Each structure stands twice: as structure tokens, then as C-alpha cells.
Amino acid sequence: MTKTLTITEVVTSLNEAESRFNIRRNDNLDFFSEWQDNLPELTQSERETLDRIKTSYLYNSADGSMTEATVNLLLVSPLLYLAGFCDPPYKLKGEKSVEFTVEERDETYRGRIDALVLKNQFWLTLIESKQTKFSFSVAIPQALAYMMANPHPTQPSFGLITNGDNFLFLKLIQEPVGYYDLSTDFSIFARPHNELYNVLQIMKRIGTLIT
């Protein structure tokens, strides 16, 4: 009999995700080159908008940790808009229920992802900024779990995790061998360069791949 499990309850570490889903991290830099190579140039207008977004976020976060809804309003939604994910041919879905089965273990996993963009190939996980580093480390294996729900396992899927302060991209391929890798960690506090430039460039690059 197939067991039904809740992702947030059983997938709490990278070791757990790797064991349950039979995936391994690929340390070859060529495996996840999309976050570094062939990135599109940003317009001056886009850079100015990102500077405003960063300034506004830092101003509002100075009073303390912000709720998920506030981070979404100030940061995530503008980035999705600038990346073009709110326009055709993309389709943005919030609070999307996901379910997939690992036949080898006779287990079905269920959960809810914050945002799903186009063809189940781009997943966005927004975590509460007040949860800090611990939640960020837990969010990585859980994002990989959500990405396992890609109905096209031979095609790569991509993820973005953010708590507002930091951003991390993921890539997962399930077949013929399950591999994943992570980008570097981008921070909104970085100086003097605004690393939101990098985040938007990578989002745009991924957008061209999944279409």
C-alpha cells in the first residue's frame, strides 16, 4: 500500500532528499552553467528599477523581520514582473498543490509550492525572513522535493529560493540519472554591486530555456 507523506514534515535535510529521491549533487560547473553563462544584458531602466527595489526593501526591513506577504509585495512580485513571468507565454500560479510518487519506495509526496511558472519547470519558494539560516537550509531540500513533481523528468527544472535577504537558484534533472546543483548565494546587502542585477539576469536566462 502506498504511503502518503507531507513534504514539509519528512524532507528536512539534503541527506533526506538525496536518499528519498535518489538524487545527488553534481559538482561539475558545466552541469548548472545557466546561472553564469549567456546572461542577458539589463537595460538602464531595469537597473534603475532594481536599485529602487533594493532601497525600498532595505528601508522597510530596517524595522525588523518582515512577513512573507510583505517580502512578496516589495521584492518577489516586482522581480517576476521584470523577468516577464507575468506575461504570455508564461503562467504564474500561486499556492499550487503538488503530488508525485516514488515508485521504488511506494511513497506519494504532497505539498504546496508558493509559485509555479510555466510548464512545471520553474519553482519559487518564498520563506519567512525571520526564520533565517536554518529555514534557508531546510528550504533547499524541500524545493528539490517540489521540483521532483516535474511531469517531464527528462527535462531540467529550475528553482529559486529567497527569504528576501538572500537568493539561491537550483537545477534538477531526474533522468537518466538524478542530479542537482546550486548557484552561489546572492545577497541584497551586497556592496557596492546590486546583486539583484544578477538575480534578474538569471531569471531571464531561465525564462528563455523553459520556453
mmCIF file of C-alpha atoms in Angstrom:
data_model
loop_
_atom_site.group_PDB
_atom_site.id
_atom_site.type_symbol
_atom_site.label_atom_id
_atom_site.label_comp_id
_atom_site.label_asym_id
_atom_site.label_seq_id
_atom_site.Cartn_x
_atom_site.Cartn_y
_atom_site.Cartn_z
ATOM 1 C CA MET A 1 0.000 0.000 0.000
ATOM 2 C CA THR A 2 1.371 3.405 -0.997
ATOM 3 C CA LYS A 3 2.210 5.720 1.886
ATOM 4 C CA THR A 4 1.255 9.386 1.563
ATOM 5 C CA LEU A 5 3.747 11.806 3.093
ATOM 6 C CA THR A 6 3.821 15.578 3.583
ATOM 7 C CA ILE A 7 6.919 17.181 2.079
ATOM 8 C CA THR A 8 7.448 19.748 4.830
ATOM 9 C CA GLU A 9 7.304 17.045 7.511
ATOM 10 C CA VAL A 10 9.609 14.402 6.043
ATOM 11 C CA VAL A 11 12.063 16.278 3.804
ATOM 12 C CA THR A 12 14.081 18.362 6.253
ATOM 13 C CA SER A 13 17.672 17.923 5.072
ATOM 14 C CA LEU A 14 19.704 17.433 1.910
ATOM 15 C CA ASN A 15 20.664 13.921 3.035
ATOM 16 C CA GLU A 16 16.976 13.098 3.404
ATOM 17 C CA ALA A 17 16.132 14.482 -0.053
ATOM 18 C CA GLU A 18 19.023 12.645 -1.688
ATOM 19 C CA SER A 19 18.092 9.353 -0.040
ATOM 20 C CA ARG A 20 14.347 9.516 -0.687
ATOM 21 C CA PHE A 21 14.542 10.734 -4.290
ATOM 22 C CA ASN A 22 17.770 9.040 -5.362
ATOM 23 C CA ILE A 23 19.424 12.290 -6.432
ATOM 24 C CA ARG A 24 22.976 13.512 -5.988
ATOM 25 C CA ARG A 25 24.667 16.882 -6.227
ATOM 26 C CA ASN A 26 26.665 17.366 -9.416
ATOM 27 C CA ASP A 27 29.815 19.382 -8.690
ATOM 28 C CA ASN A 28 30.725 19.778 -12.368
ATOM 29 C CA LEU A 29 30.432 23.508 -13.071
ATOM 30 C CA ASP A 30 29.148 22.741 -16.564
ATOM 31 C CA PHE A 31 26.070 20.988 -15.171
ATOM 32 C CA PHE A 32 24.472 24.223 -13.943
ATOM 33 C CA SER A 33 26.149 26.805 -16.138
ATOM 34 C CA GLU A 34 22.875 28.639 -16.781
ATOM 35 C CA TRP A 35 23.312 30.901 -13.761
ATOM 36 C CA GLN A 36 26.650 32.181 -15.122
ATOM 37 C CA ASP A 37 26.772 31.866 -18.918
ATOM 38 C CA ASN A 38 24.937 33.741 -21.673
ATOM 39 C CA LEU A 39 23.154 36.056 -19.262
ATOM 40 C CA PRO A 40 21.154 38.835 -20.932
ATOM 41 C CA GLU A 41 22.203 42.452 -20.550
ATOM 42 C CA LEU A 42 19.930 44.639 -18.456
ATOM 43 C CA THR A 43 18.672 47.973 -19.678
ATOM 44 C CA GLN A 44 19.432 51.154 -17.787
ATOM 45 C CA SER A 45 15.752 51.360 -16.874
ATOM 46 C CA GLU A 46 15.820 47.843 -15.404
ATOM 47 C CA ARG A 47 18.922 48.655 -13.362
ATOM 48 C CA GLU A 48 17.347 51.824 -12.012
ATOM 49 C CA THR A 49 14.193 49.912 -11.090
ATOM 50 C CA LEU A 50 16.234 47.255 -9.287
ATOM 51 C CA ASP A 51 18.098 49.966 -7.389
ATOM 52 C CA ARG A 52 14.760 51.393 -6.249
ATOM 53 C CA ILE A 53 13.525 47.936 -5.244
ATOM 54 C CA LYS A 54 16.664 47.341 -3.179
ATOM 55 C CA THR A 55 16.464 50.749 -1.496
ATOM 56 C CA SER A 56 12.785 50.259 -0.678
ATOM 57 C CA TYR A 57 13.360 46.764 0.701
ATOM 58 C CA LEU A 58 16.243 47.862 2.936
ATOM 59 C CA TYR A 59 14.244 50.850 4.163
ATOM 60 C CA ASN A 60 11.224 48.730 5.108
ATOM 61 C CA SER A 61 13.270 45.890 6.612
ATOM 62 C CA ALA A 62 15.198 48.240 8.897
ATOM 63 C CA ASP A 63 12.406 47.973 11.479
ATOM 64 C CA GLY A 64 12.864 44.209 11.782
ATOM 65 C CA SER A 65 11.872 40.965 10.063
ATOM 66 C CA MET A 66 9.048 41.163 7.553
ATOM 67 C CA THR A 67 6.237 38.768 6.797
ATOM 68 C CA GLU A 68 6.205 36.576 3.709
ATOM 69 C CA ALA A 69 3.427 38.727 2.255
ATOM 70 C CA THR A 70 5.489 41.914 2.627
ATOM 71 C CA VAL A 71 8.581 40.344 1.048
ATOM 72 C CA ASN A 72 6.404 39.161 -1.816
ATOM 73 C CA LEU A 73 4.936 42.643 -2.293
ATOM 74 C CA LEU A 74 8.223 44.562 -2.098
ATOM 75 C CA LEU A 75 10.592 42.156 -3.809
ATOM 76 C CA VAL A 76 9.360 38.925 -5.369
ATOM 77 C CA SER A 77 6.419 40.268 -7.357
ATOM 78 C CA PRO A 78 8.443 43.108 -8.964
ATOM 79 C CA LEU A 79 11.182 40.632 -9.924
ATOM 80 C CA LEU A 80 8.675 38.247 -11.518
ATOM 81 C CA TYR A 81 7.205 41.159 -13.438
ATOM 82 C CA LEU A 82 10.586 42.430 -14.642
ATOM 83 C CA ALA A 83 11.584 38.905 -15.687
ATOM 84 C CA GLY A 84 8.447 38.682 -17.798
ATOM 85 C CA PHE A 85 6.954 35.749 -15.898
ATOM 86 C CA CYS A 86 3.617 37.525 -15.504
ATOM 87 C CA ASP A 87 3.092 37.764 -19.281
ATOM 88 C CA PRO A 88 2.403 35.243 -22.084
ATOM 89 C CA PRO A 89 3.541 32.569 -22.720
ATOM 90 C CA TYR A 90 4.271 32.163 -19.009
ATOM 91 C CA LYS A 91 1.615 31.246 -16.493
ATOM 92 C CA LEU A 92 2.062 32.139 -12.826
ATOM 93 C CA LYS A 93 0.241 30.032 -10.261
ATOM 94 C CA GLY A 94 0.341 30.736 -6.542
ATOM 95 C CA GLU A 95 -0.065 28.223 -3.705
ATOM 96 C CA LYS A 96 -0.004 25.332 -6.147
ATOM 97 C CA SER A 97 -0.636 21.835 -4.778
ATOM 98 C CA VAL A 98 1.905 19.263 -5.942
ATOM 99 C CA GLU A 99 1.929 15.493 -5.695
ATOM 100 C CA PHE A 100 4.297 12.853 -7.014
ATOM 101 C CA THR A 101 5.087 9.202 -6.360
ATOM 102 C CA VAL A 102 8.437 7.493 -5.888
ATOM 103 C CA GLU A 103 7.575 4.025 -7.122
ATOM 104 C CA GLU A 104 10.751 2.392 -5.807
ATOM 105 C CA ARG A 105 9.759 3.378 -2.266
ATOM 106 C CA ASP A 106 5.989 3.063 -2.791
ATOM 107 C CA GLU A 107 5.570 6.559 -1.389
ATOM 108 C CA THR A 108 3.493 9.542 -2.511
ATOM 109 C CA TYR A 109 4.602 13.039 -1.527
ATOM 110 C CA ARG A 110 2.272 16.018 -1.240
ATOM 111 C CA GLY A 111 2.825 19.696 -0.586
ATOM 112 C CA ARG A 112 2.160 23.250 -1.673
ATOM 113 C CA ILE A 113 4.600 25.461 -3.564
ATOM 114 C CA ASP A 114 4.433 29.267 -3.413
ATOM 115 C CA ALA A 115 4.701 29.944 -7.133
ATOM 116 C CA LEU A 116 4.848 27.754 -10.205
ATOM 117 C CA VAL A 117 5.812 29.289 -13.531
ATOM 118 C CA LEU A 118 5.202 27.726 -16.933
ATOM 119 C CA LYS A 119 5.211 24.031 -17.774
ATOM 120 C CA ASN A 120 6.146 22.981 -14.246
ATOM 121 C CA GLN A 121 9.755 23.910 -14.949
ATOM 122 C CA PHE A 122 10.313 26.917 -12.692
ATOM 123 C CA TRP A 123 9.538 26.742 -8.969
ATOM 124 C CA LEU A 124 9.755 29.587 -6.496
ATOM 125 C CA THR A 125 9.973 29.044 -2.747
ATOM 126 C CA LEU A 126 9.490 32.071 -0.520
ATOM 127 C CA ILE A 127 10.372 31.521 3.135
ATOM 128 C CA GLU A 128 9.800 33.777 6.088
ATOM 129 C CA SER A 129 12.783 36.098 6.552
ATOM 130 C CA LYS A 130 12.503 35.754 10.336
ATOM 131 C CA GLN A 131 13.345 32.028 10.029
ATOM 132 C CA THR A 132 16.907 32.976 8.937
ATOM 133 C CA LYS A 133 19.625 30.480 8.056
ATOM 134 C CA PHE A 134 18.038 27.342 9.491
ATOM 135 C CA SER A 135 14.922 27.710 7.371
ATOM 136 C CA PHE A 136 17.025 28.510 4.321
ATOM 137 C CA SER A 137 18.919 25.245 4.693
ATOM 138 C CA VAL A 138 15.656 23.345 5.117
ATOM 139 C CA ALA A 139 14.104 25.142 2.139
ATOM 140 C CA ILE A 140 16.708 23.750 -0.282
ATOM 141 C CA PRO A 141 15.753 20.057 0.130
ATOM 142 C CA GLN A 142 12.068 20.961 0.175
ATOM 143 C CA ALA A 143 12.425 22.948 -3.053
ATOM 144 C CA LEU A 144 14.123 19.924 -4.613
ATOM 145 C CA ALA A 145 11.178 17.826 -3.459
ATOM 146 C CA TYR A 146 8.705 20.163 -5.167
ATOM 147 C CA MET A 147 10.808 20.123 -8.325
ATOM 148 C CA MET A 148 10.512 16.316 -8.378
ATOM 149 C CA ALA A 149 6.876 16.881 -9.377
ATOM 150 C CA ASN A 150 8.001 17.974 -12.853
ATOM 151 C CA PRO A 151 5.870 15.761 -15.167
ATOM 152 C CA HIS A 152 8.695 15.774 -17.728
ATOM 153 C CA PRO A 153 11.554 14.129 -15.786
ATOM 154 C CA THR A 154 13.946 14.142 -18.750
ATOM 155 C CA GLN A 155 13.764 17.939 -18.928
ATOM 156 C CA PRO A 156 15.633 20.128 -16.427
ATOM 157 C CA SER A 157 13.652 22.052 -13.862
ATOM 158 C CA PHE A 158 14.828 25.186 -12.087
ATOM 159 C CA GLY A 159 14.094 26.694 -8.699
ATOM 160 C CA LEU A 160 14.582 29.938 -6.816
ATOM 161 C CA ILE A 161 14.621 30.171 -3.032
ATOM 162 C CA THR A 162 14.512 33.511 -1.251
ATOM 163 C CA ASN A 163 13.796 34.907 2.179
ATOM 164 C CA GLY A 164 14.088 38.463 0.877
ATOM 165 C CA ASP A 165 17.637 38.914 2.133
ATOM 166 C CA ASN A 166 19.205 36.139 0.058
ATOM 167 C CA PHE A 167 18.564 34.341 -3.235
ATOM 168 C CA LEU A 168 19.646 30.875 -4.375
ATOM 169 C CA PHE A 169 18.947 29.110 -7.686
ATOM 170 C CA LEU A 170 18.663 25.355 -8.194
ATOM 171 C CA LYS A 171 18.714 22.986 -11.160
ATOM 172 C CA LEU A 172 17.427 19.405 -11.145
ATOM 173 C CA ILE A 173 17.448 16.652 -13.753
ATOM 174 C CA GLN A 174 15.748 13.386 -12.805
ATOM 175 C CA GLU A 175 16.525 11.120 -15.763
ATOM 176 C CA PRO A 176 18.513 9.221 -16.841
ATOM 177 C CA VAL A 177 20.347 9.973 -13.572
ATOM 178 C CA GLY A 178 19.085 12.226 -10.783
ATOM 179 C CA TYR A 179 21.395 15.214 -10.359
ATOM 180 C CA TYR A 180 21.022 18.690 -8.880
ATOM 181 C CA ASP A 181 23.218 21.695 -8.190
ATOM 182 C CA LEU A 182 23.020 25.140 -6.624
ATOM 183 C CA SER A 183 24.107 28.597 -7.685
ATOM 184 C CA THR A 184 26.053 30.933 -5.463
ATOM 185 C CA ASP A 185 24.097 32.794 -2.775
ATOM 186 C CA PHE A 186 23.118 36.331 -3.782
ATOM 187 C CA SER A 187 22.537 38.907 -1.040
ATOM 188 C CA ILE A 188 20.509 42.087 -1.115
ATOM 189 C CA PHE A 189 23.042 43.557 1.341
ATOM 190 C CA ALA A 190 25.983 43.140 -1.062
ATOM 191 C CA ARG A 191 28.038 46.249 -1.808
ATOM 192 C CA PRO A 192 28.892 48.061 -3.973
ATOM 193 C CA HIS A 193 27.271 45.907 -6.660
ATOM 194 C CA ASN A 194 23.492 45.427 -6.556
ATOM 195 C CA GLU A 195 23.163 41.631 -6.765
ATOM 196 C CA LEU A 196 19.516 41.936 -7.755
ATOM 197 C CA TYR A 197 21.024 42.585 -11.201
ATOM 198 C CA ASN A 198 22.379 39.030 -11.165
ATOM 199 C CA VAL A 199 19.109 37.606 -9.871
ATOM 200 C CA LEU A 200 17.076 39.217 -12.643
ATOM 201 C CA GLN A 201 19.576 38.204 -15.319
ATOM 202 C CA ILE A 202 19.402 34.565 -14.201
ATOM 203 C CA MET A 203 15.604 34.648 -14.073
ATOM 204 C CA LYS A 204 15.516 35.993 -17.621
ATOM 205 C CA ARG A 205 18.019 33.359 -18.760
ATOM 206 C CA ILE A 206 15.939 30.559 -17.235
ATOM 207 C CA GLY A 207 12.872 32.062 -18.867
ATOM 208 C CA THR A 208 14.401 31.632 -22.306
ATOM 209 C CA LEU A 209 15.268 27.992 -21.517
ATOM 210 C CA ILE A 210 11.842 26.870 -20.366
ATOM 211 C CA THR A 211 10.075 28.309 -23.367
#
